mmCIF file of C-alpha atoms in Angstrom:
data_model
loop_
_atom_site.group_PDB
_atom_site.id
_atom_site.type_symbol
_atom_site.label_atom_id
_atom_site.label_comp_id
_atom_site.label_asym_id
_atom_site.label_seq_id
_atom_site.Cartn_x
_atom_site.Cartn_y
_atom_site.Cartn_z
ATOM 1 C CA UNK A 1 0.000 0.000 0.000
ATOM 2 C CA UNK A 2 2.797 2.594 1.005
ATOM 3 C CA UNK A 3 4.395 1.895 -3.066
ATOM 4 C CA UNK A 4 1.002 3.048 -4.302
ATOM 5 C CA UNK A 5 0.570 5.708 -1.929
ATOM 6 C CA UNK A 6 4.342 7.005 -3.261
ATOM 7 C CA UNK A 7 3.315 6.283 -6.926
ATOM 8 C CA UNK A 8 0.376 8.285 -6.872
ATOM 9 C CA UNK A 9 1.444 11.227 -4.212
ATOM 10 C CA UNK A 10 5.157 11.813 -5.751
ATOM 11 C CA UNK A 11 3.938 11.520 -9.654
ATOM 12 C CA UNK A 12 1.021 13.948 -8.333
ATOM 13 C CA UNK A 13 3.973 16.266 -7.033
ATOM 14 C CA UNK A 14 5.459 15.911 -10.038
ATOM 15 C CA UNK A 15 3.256 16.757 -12.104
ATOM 16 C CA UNK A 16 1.469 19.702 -10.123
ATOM 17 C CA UNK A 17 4.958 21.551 -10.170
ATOM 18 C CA UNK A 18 5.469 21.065 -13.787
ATOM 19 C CA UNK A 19 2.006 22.304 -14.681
ATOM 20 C CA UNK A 20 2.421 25.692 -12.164
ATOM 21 C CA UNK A 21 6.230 26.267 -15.018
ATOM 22 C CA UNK A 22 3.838 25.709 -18.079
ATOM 23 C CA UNK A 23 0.966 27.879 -17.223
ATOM 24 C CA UNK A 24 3.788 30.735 -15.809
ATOM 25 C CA UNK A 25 5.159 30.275 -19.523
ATOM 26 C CA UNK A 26 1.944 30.375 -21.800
ATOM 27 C CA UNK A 27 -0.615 31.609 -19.564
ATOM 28 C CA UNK A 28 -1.544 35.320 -18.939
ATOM 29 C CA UNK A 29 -2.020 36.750 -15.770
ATOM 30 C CA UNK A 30 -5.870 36.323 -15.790
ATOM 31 C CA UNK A 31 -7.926 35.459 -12.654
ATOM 32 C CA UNK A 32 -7.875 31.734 -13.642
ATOM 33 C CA UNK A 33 -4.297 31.901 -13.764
ATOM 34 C CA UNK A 34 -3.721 33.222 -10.509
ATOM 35 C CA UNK A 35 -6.538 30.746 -9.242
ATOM 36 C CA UNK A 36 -4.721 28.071 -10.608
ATOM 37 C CA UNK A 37 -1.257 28.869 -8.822
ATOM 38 C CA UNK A 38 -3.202 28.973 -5.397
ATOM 39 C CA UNK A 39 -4.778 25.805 -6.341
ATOM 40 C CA UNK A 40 -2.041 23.904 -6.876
ATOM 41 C CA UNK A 41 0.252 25.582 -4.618
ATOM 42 C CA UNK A 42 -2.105 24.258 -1.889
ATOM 43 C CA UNK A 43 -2.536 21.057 -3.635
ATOM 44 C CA UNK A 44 0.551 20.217 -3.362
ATOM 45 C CA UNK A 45 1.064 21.371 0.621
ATOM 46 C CA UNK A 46 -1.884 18.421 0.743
ATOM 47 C CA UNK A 47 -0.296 15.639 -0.817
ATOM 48 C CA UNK A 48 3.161 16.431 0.926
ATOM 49 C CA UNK A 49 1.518 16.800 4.824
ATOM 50 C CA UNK A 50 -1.626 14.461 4.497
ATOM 51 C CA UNK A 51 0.604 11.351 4.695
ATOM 52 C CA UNK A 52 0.489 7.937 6.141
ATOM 53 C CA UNK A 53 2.826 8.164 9.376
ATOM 54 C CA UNK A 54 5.236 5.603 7.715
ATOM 55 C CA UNK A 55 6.497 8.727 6.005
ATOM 56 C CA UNK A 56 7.658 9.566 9.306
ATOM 57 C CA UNK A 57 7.695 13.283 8.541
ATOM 58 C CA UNK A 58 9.113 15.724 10.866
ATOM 59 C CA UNK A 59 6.496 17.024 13.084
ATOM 60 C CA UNK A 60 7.085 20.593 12.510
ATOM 61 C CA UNK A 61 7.074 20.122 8.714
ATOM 62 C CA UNK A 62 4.103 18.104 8.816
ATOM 63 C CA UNK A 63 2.261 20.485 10.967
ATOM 64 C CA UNK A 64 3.281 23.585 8.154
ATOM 65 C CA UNK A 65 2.326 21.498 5.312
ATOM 66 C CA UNK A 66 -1.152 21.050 6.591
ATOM 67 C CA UNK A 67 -1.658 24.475 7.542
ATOM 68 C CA UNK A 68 -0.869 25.510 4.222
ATOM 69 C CA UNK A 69 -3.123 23.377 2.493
ATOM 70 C CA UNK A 70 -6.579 24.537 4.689
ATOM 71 C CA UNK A 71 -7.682 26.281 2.088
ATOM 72 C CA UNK A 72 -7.123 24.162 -1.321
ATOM 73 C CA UNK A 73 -10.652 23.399 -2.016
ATOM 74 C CA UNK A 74 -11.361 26.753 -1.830
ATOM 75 C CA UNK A 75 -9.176 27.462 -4.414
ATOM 76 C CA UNK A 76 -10.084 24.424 -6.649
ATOM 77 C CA UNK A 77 -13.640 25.983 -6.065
ATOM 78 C CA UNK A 78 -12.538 29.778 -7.435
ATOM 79 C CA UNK A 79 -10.599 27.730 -10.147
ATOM 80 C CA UNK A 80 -13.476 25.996 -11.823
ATOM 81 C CA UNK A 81 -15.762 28.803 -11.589
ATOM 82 C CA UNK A 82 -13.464 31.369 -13.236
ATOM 83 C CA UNK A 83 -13.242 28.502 -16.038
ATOM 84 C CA UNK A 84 -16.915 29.125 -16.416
ATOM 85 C CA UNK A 85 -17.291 33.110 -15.278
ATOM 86 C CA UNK A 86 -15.155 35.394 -17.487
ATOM 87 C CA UNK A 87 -13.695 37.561 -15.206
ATOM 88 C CA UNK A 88 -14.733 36.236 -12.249
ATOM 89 C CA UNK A 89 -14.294 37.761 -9.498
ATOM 90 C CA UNK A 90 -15.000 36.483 -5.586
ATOM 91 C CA UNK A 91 -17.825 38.747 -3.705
ATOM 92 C CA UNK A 92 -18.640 38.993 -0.513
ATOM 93 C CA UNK A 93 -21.041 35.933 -0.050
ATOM 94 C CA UNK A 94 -18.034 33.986 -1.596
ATOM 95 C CA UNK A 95 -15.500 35.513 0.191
ATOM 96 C CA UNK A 96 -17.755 34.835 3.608
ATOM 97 C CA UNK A 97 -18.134 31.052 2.888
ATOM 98 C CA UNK A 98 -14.295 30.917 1.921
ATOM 99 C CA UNK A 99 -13.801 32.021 5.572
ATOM 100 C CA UNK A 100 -16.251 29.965 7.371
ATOM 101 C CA UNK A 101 -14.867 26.776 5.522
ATOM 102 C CA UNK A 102 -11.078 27.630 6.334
ATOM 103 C CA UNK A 103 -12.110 28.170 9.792
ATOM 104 C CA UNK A 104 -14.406 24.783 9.648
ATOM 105 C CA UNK A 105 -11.289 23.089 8.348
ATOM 106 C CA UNK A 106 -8.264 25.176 10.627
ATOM 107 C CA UNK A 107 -10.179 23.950 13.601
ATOM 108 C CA UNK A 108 -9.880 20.200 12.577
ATOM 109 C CA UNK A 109 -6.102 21.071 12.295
ATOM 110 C CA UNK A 110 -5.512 22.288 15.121
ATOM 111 C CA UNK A 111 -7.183 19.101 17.186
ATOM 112 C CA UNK A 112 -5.061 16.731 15.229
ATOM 113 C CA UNK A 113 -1.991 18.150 16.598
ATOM 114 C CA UNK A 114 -3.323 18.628 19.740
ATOM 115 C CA UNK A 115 -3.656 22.830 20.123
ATOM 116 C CA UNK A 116 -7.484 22.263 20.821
ATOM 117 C CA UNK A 117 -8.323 19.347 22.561
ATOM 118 C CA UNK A 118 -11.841 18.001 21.116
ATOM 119 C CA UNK A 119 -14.398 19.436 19.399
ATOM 120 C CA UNK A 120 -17.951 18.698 19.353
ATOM 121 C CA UNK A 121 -19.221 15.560 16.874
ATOM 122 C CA UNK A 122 -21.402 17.571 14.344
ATOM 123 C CA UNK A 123 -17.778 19.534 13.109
ATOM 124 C CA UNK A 124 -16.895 16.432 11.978
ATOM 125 C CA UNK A 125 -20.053 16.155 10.194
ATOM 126 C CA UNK A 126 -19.975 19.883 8.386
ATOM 127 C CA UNK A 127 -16.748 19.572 7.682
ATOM 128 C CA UNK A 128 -17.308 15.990 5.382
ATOM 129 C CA UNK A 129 -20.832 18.125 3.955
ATOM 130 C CA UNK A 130 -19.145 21.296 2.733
ATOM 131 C CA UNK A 131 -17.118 19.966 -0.124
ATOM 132 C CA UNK A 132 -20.145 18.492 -1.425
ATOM 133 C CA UNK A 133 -22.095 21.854 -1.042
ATOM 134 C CA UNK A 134 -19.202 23.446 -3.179
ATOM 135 C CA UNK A 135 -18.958 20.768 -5.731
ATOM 136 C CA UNK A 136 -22.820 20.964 -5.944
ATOM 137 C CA UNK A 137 -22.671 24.772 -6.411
ATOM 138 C CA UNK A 138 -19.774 24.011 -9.666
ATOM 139 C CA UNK A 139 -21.965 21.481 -10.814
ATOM 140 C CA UNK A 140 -24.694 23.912 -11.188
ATOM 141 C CA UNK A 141 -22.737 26.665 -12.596
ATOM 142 C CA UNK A 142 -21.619 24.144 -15.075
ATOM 143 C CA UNK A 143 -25.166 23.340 -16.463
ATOM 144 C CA UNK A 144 -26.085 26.843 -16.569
ATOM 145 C CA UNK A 145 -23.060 28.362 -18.322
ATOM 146 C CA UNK A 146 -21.620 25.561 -19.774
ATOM 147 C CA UNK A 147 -23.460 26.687 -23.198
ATOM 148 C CA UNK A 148 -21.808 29.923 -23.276
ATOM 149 C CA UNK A 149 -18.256 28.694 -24.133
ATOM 150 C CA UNK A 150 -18.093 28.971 -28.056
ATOM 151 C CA UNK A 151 -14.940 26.372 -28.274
ATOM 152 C CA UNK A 152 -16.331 22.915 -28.440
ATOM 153 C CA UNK A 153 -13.014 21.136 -27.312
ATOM 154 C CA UNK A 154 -12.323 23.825 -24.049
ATOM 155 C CA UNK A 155 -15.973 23.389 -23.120
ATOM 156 C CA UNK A 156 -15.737 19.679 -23.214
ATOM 157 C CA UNK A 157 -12.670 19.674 -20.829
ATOM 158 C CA UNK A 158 -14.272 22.339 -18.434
ATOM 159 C CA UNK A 159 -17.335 20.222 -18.166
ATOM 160 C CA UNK A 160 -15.167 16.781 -18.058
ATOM 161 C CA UNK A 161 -12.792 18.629 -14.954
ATOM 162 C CA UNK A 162 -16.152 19.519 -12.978
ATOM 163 C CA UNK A 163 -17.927 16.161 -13.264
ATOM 164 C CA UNK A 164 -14.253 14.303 -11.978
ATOM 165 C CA UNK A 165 -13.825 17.018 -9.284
ATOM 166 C CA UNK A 166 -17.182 15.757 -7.866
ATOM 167 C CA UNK A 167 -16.540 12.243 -8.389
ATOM 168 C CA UNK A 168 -13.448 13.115 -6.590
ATOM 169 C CA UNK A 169 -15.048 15.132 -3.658
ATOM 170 C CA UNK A 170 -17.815 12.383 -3.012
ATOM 171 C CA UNK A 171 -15.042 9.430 -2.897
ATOM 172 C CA UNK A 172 -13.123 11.839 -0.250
ATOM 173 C CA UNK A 173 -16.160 12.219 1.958
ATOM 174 C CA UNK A 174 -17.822 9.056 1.413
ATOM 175 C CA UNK A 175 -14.603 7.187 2.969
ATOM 176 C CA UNK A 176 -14.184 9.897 5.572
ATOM 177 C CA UNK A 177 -17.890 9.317 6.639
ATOM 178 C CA UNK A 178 -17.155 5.611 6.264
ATOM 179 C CA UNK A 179 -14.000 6.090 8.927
ATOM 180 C CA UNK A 180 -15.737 7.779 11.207
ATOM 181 C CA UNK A 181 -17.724 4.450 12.725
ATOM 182 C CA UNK A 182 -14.754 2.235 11.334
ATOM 183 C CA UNK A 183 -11.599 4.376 12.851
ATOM 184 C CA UNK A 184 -9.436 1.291 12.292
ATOM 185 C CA UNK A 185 -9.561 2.220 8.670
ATOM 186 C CA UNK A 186 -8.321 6.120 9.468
ATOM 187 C CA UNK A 187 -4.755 4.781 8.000
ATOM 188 C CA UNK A 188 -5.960 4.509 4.373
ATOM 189 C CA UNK A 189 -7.684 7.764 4.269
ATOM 190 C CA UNK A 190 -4.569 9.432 3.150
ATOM 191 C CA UNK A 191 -3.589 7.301 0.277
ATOM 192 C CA UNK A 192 -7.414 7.409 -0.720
ATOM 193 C CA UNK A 193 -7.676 11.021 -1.011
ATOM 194 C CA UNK A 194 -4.498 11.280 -2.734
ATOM 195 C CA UNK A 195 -6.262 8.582 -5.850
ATOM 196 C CA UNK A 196 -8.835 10.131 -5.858
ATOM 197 C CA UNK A 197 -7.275 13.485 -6.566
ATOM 198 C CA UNK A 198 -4.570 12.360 -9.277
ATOM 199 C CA UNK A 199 -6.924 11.761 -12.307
ATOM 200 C CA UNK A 200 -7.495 15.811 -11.590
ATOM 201 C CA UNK A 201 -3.839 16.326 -11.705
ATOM 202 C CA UNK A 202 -3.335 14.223 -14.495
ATOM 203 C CA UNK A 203 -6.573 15.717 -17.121
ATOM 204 C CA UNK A 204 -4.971 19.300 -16.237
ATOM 205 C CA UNK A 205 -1.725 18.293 -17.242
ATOM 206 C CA UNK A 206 -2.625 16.257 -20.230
ATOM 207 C CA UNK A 207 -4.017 19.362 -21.887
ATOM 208 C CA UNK A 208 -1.649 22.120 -20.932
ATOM 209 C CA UNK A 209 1.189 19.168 -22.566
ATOM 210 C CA UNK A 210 -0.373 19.210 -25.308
ATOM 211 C CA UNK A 211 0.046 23.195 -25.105
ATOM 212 C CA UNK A 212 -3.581 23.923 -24.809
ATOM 213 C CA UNK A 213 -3.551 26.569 -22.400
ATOM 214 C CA UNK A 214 -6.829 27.896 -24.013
ATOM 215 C CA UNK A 215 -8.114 25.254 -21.809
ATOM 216 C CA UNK A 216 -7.691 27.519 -18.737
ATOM 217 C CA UNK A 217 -7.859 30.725 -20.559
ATOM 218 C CA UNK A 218 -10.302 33.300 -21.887
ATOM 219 C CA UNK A 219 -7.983 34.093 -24.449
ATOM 220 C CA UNK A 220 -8.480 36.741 -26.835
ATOM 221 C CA UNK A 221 -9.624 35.213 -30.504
ATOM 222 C CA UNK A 222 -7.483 36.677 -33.146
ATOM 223 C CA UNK A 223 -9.489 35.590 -36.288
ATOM 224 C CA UNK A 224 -11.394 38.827 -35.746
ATOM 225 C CA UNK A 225 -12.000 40.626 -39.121
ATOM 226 C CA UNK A 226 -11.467 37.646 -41.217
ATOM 227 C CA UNK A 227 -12.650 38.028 -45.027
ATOM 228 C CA UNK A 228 -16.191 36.361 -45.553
ATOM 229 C CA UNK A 229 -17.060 34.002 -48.143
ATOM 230 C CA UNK A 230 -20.121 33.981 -49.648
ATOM 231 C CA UNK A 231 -21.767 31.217 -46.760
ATOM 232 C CA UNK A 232 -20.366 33.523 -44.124
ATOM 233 C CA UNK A 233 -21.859 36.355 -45.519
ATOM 234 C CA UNK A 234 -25.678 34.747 -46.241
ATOM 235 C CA UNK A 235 -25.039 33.931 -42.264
ATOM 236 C CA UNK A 236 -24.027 37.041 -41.056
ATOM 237 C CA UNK A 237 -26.481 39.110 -42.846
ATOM 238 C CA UNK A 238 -29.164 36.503 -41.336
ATOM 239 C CA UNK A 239 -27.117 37.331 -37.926
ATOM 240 C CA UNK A 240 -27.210 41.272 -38.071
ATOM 241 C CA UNK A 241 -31.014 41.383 -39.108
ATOM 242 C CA UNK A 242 -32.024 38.683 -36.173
ATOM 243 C CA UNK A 243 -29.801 40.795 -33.628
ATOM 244 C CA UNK A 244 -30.023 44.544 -35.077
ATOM 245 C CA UNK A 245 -33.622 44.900 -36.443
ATOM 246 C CA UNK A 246 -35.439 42.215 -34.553
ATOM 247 C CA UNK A 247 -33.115 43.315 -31.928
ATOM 248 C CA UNK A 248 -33.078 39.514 -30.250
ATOM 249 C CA UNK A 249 -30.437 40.725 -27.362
ATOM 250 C CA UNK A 250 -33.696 42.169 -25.522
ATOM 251 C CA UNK A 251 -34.019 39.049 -24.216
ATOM 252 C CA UNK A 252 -32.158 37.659 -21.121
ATOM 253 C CA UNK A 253 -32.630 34.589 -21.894
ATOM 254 C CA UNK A 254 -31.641 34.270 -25.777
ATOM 255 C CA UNK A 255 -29.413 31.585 -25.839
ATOM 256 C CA UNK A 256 -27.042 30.422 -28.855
ATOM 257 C CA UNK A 257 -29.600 27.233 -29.442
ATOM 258 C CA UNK A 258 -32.530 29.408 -29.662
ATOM 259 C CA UNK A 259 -30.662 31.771 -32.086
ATOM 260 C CA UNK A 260 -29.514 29.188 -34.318
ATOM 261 C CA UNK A 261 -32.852 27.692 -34.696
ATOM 262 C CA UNK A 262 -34.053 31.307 -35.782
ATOM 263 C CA UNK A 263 -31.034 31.454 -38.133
ATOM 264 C CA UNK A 264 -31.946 28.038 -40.156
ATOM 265 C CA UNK A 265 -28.274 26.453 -38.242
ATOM 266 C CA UNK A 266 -27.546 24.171 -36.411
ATOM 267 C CA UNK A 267 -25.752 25.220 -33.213
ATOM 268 C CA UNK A 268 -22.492 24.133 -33.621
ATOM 269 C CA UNK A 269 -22.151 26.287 -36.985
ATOM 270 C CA UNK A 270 -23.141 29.444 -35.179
ATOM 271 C CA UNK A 271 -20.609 28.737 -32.814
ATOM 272 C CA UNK A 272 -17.984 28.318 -34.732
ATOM 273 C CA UNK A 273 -19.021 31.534 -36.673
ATOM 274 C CA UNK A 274 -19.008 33.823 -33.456
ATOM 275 C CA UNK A 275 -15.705 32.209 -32.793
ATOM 276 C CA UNK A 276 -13.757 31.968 -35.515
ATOM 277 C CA UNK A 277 -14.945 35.022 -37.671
ATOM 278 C CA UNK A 278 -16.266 37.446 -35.722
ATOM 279 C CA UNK A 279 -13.792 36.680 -32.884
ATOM 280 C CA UNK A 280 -15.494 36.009 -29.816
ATOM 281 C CA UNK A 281 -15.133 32.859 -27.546
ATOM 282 C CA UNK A 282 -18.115 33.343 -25.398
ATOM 283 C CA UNK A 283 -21.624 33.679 -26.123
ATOM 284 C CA UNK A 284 -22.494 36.691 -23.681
ATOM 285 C CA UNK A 285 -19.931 38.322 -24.454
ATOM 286 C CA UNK A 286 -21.111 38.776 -28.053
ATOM 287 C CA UNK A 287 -24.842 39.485 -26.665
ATOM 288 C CA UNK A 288 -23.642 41.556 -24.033
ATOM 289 C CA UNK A 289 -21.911 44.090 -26.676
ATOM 290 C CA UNK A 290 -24.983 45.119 -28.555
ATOM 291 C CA UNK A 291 -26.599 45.334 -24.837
ATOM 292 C CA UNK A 292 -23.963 47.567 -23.607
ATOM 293 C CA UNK A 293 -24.192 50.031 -26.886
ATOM 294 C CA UNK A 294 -27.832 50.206 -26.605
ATOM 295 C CA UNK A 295 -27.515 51.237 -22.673
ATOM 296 C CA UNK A 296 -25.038 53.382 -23.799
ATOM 297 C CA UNK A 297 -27.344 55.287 -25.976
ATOM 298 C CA UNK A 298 -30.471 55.535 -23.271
ATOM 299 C CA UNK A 299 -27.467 56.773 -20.763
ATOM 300 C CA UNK A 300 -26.368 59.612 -23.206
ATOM 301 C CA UNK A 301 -30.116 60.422 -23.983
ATOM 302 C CA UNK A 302 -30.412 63.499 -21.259
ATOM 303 C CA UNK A 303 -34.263 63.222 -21.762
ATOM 304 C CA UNK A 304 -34.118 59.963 -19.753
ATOM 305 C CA UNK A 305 -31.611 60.804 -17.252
ATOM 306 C CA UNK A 306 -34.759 60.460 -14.676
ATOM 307 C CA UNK A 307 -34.606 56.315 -15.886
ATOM 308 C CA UNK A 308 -32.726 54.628 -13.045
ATOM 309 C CA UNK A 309 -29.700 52.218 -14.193
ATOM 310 C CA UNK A 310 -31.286 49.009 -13.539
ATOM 311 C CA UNK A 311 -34.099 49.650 -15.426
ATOM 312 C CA UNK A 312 -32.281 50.578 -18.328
ATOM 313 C CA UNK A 313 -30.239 47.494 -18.197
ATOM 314 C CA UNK A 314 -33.084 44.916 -17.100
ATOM 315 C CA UNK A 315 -34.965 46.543 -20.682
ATOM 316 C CA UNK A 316 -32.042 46.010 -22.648
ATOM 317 C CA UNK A 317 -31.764 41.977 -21.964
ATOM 318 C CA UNK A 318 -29.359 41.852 -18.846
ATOM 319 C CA UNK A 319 -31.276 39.811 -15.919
ATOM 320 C CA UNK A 320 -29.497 41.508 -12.690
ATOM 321 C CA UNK A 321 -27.394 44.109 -11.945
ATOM 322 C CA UNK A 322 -24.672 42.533 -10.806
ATOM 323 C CA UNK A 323 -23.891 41.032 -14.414
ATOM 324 C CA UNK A 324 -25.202 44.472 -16.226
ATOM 325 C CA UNK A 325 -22.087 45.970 -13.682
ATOM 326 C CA UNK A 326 -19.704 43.672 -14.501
ATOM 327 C CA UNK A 327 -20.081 43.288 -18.368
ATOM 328 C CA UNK A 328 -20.394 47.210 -19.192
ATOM 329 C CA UNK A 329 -16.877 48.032 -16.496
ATOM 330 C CA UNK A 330 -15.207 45.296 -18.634
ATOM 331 C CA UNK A 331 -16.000 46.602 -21.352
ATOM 332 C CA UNK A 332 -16.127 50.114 -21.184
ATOM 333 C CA UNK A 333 -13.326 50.413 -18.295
ATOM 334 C CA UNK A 334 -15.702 52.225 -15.927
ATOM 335 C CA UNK A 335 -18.881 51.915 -14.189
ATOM 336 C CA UNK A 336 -22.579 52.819 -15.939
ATOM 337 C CA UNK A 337 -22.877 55.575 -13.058
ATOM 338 C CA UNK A 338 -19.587 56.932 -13.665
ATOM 339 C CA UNK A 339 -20.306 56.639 -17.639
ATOM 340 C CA UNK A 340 -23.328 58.817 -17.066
ATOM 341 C CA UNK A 341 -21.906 61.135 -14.675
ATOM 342 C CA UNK A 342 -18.977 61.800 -17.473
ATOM 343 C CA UNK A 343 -22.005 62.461 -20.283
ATOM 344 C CA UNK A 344 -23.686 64.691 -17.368
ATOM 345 C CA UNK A 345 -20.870 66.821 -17.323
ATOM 346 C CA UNK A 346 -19.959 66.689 -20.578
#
């Protein structure tokens, strides 16, 4: 049992490191990217403190190791949901639950090397639930925006690292829920959780080996202006009259299927259209800039200076403020208020 442990921990290792010198190399420093790096860099504090004691590590180093890796799930967490958020950014509410489950997990930490001497039973208990509550919470994210990723192969491995990160998180709590009435099986837990957590590891690295970085990117397209043909020009005039003069983007809840089956295409085809010729790689995104332009207009329009901001942007197809906010700052490199403030005094 200790070979496979040291197979599957030290390969894990391995790999994890060699994955952080890739993505430094090809990736940008976007909010996955730094998400990733935490990640990992408390990934691997986990695999080199959670350790059978035949490791016989010294007590000081063992005790930093797991320290350091309290808060890796909460960084696996950020990571997957910036794969599916562009520009994702933690709130509050996420930055509160971050907390609370650090804390959760600190405490646990500090019983096991004895600088709090019990804790009552139902920790235990919250402590195996939360990971599940967070892998729930990606899983839904993942159904919901998992159709606004315009490349077919990066969408695919998004989706594939969710559904293995919950297969992974329900192995990991199943067996520590299983240990908890049979103790005498405590010894395996480590060398469980680390199996469980390798084919992660080992998906991540396959892709960014094969140099696919656009994996865990929201790269910028650079097809963008690319001369039409005469089928991409039959599609985009179908595309500008559906969008401009039927002006589709009112809704909030157009999606790319819906709009294809308006267009006469299938899906994929529209896809790869937005993507690869007018140079976008997520749905929204595309949406979101003929939103923006028409709130942009009603903003500069004195006449309806009396409209307040959310009703401008819940008319013009965004569904809460929060997302109206964040699209029209990325865009626009300032906030609606302060965009109609600067018309005000203008």
């Amino acid at each position: 049992m200790l070979y496979l442990d040291a197979f599957f921990r030290f390969t894990g290792i391995g790999l994890m490191l060699f994955m952080c010198l890739l993505c430094l190399r090809d990736l940008n420093k976007s909010t996955t990217s730094v998400f990733f790096y935490w990640a990992f860099l408390s990934l691997i504090f986990y695999f080199l403190g959670f350790i059978p004691d035949r490791y016989q590590l010294p007590y000081y180093l063992k005790l930093s190791f797991r320290i350091l890796d309290v808060p890796f799930f909460v960084f696996v967490w950020f990571f997957v949901l910036s794969l599916f958020k562009k520009d994702f950014k933690p709130g509050l509410p996420y930055v509160v639950i971050a907390i609370v489950y650090s804390f959760f997990i600190l405490m646990e930490r500090l019983v096991q090397f004895r600088f709090v001497d019990h804790l009552p039973l139902w920790w235990a208990w919250v402590v195996n639930i939360s990971p599940i509550a967070l892998v729930l919470h990606l899983v839904i994210v993942t159904l919901i925006e998992r159709n606004d990723d315009l490349i077919s192969k990066r969408r695919k491995f998004r989706v594939l690292l969710v559904y293995i990160t919950a297969i992974m998180t329900i192995i990991i709590t199943g067996f520590s829920f299983y240990i908890l009435k049979h103790y005498e099986y405590n010894i395996y837990q480590p060398t469980v959780s680390i199996i469980a957590i390798w084919p992660i590891i080992f998906l991540v690295s396959y892709w960014l080996m094969q140099m696919n970085a656009q994996a865990l990117a929201f790269d910028e397209v650079k097809n963008k202006g690319k001369i039409l043909n005469a089928r991409d020009t039959e599609l985009k005039q179908k595309l500008d009259t559906e969008i401009i003069e039927n002006r589709a983007y009112l809704e909030n809840g157009l999606s790319i299927q819906s709009l294809a089956k308006r267009l006469g295409v299938n899906s994929y085809r529209l896809r790869e259209f937005i993507n690869q010729i007018l140079g976008f790689d997520n749905f929204s995104t595309f949406i979101n800039g003929y939103r923006i332009a028409a709130v942009k207009k009603e903003l500069a329009n004195t006449t309806k200076a009396h409209i307040p901001i959310l009703s401008i942007a819940l008319n013009n197809g965004f569904n809460s403020l929060s997302t109206f906010n964040r699209a029209f700052k990325s865009s626009e490199g300032m906030t609606p208020s302060e965009f109609r403030s600067e018309i005000s005094s203008s």
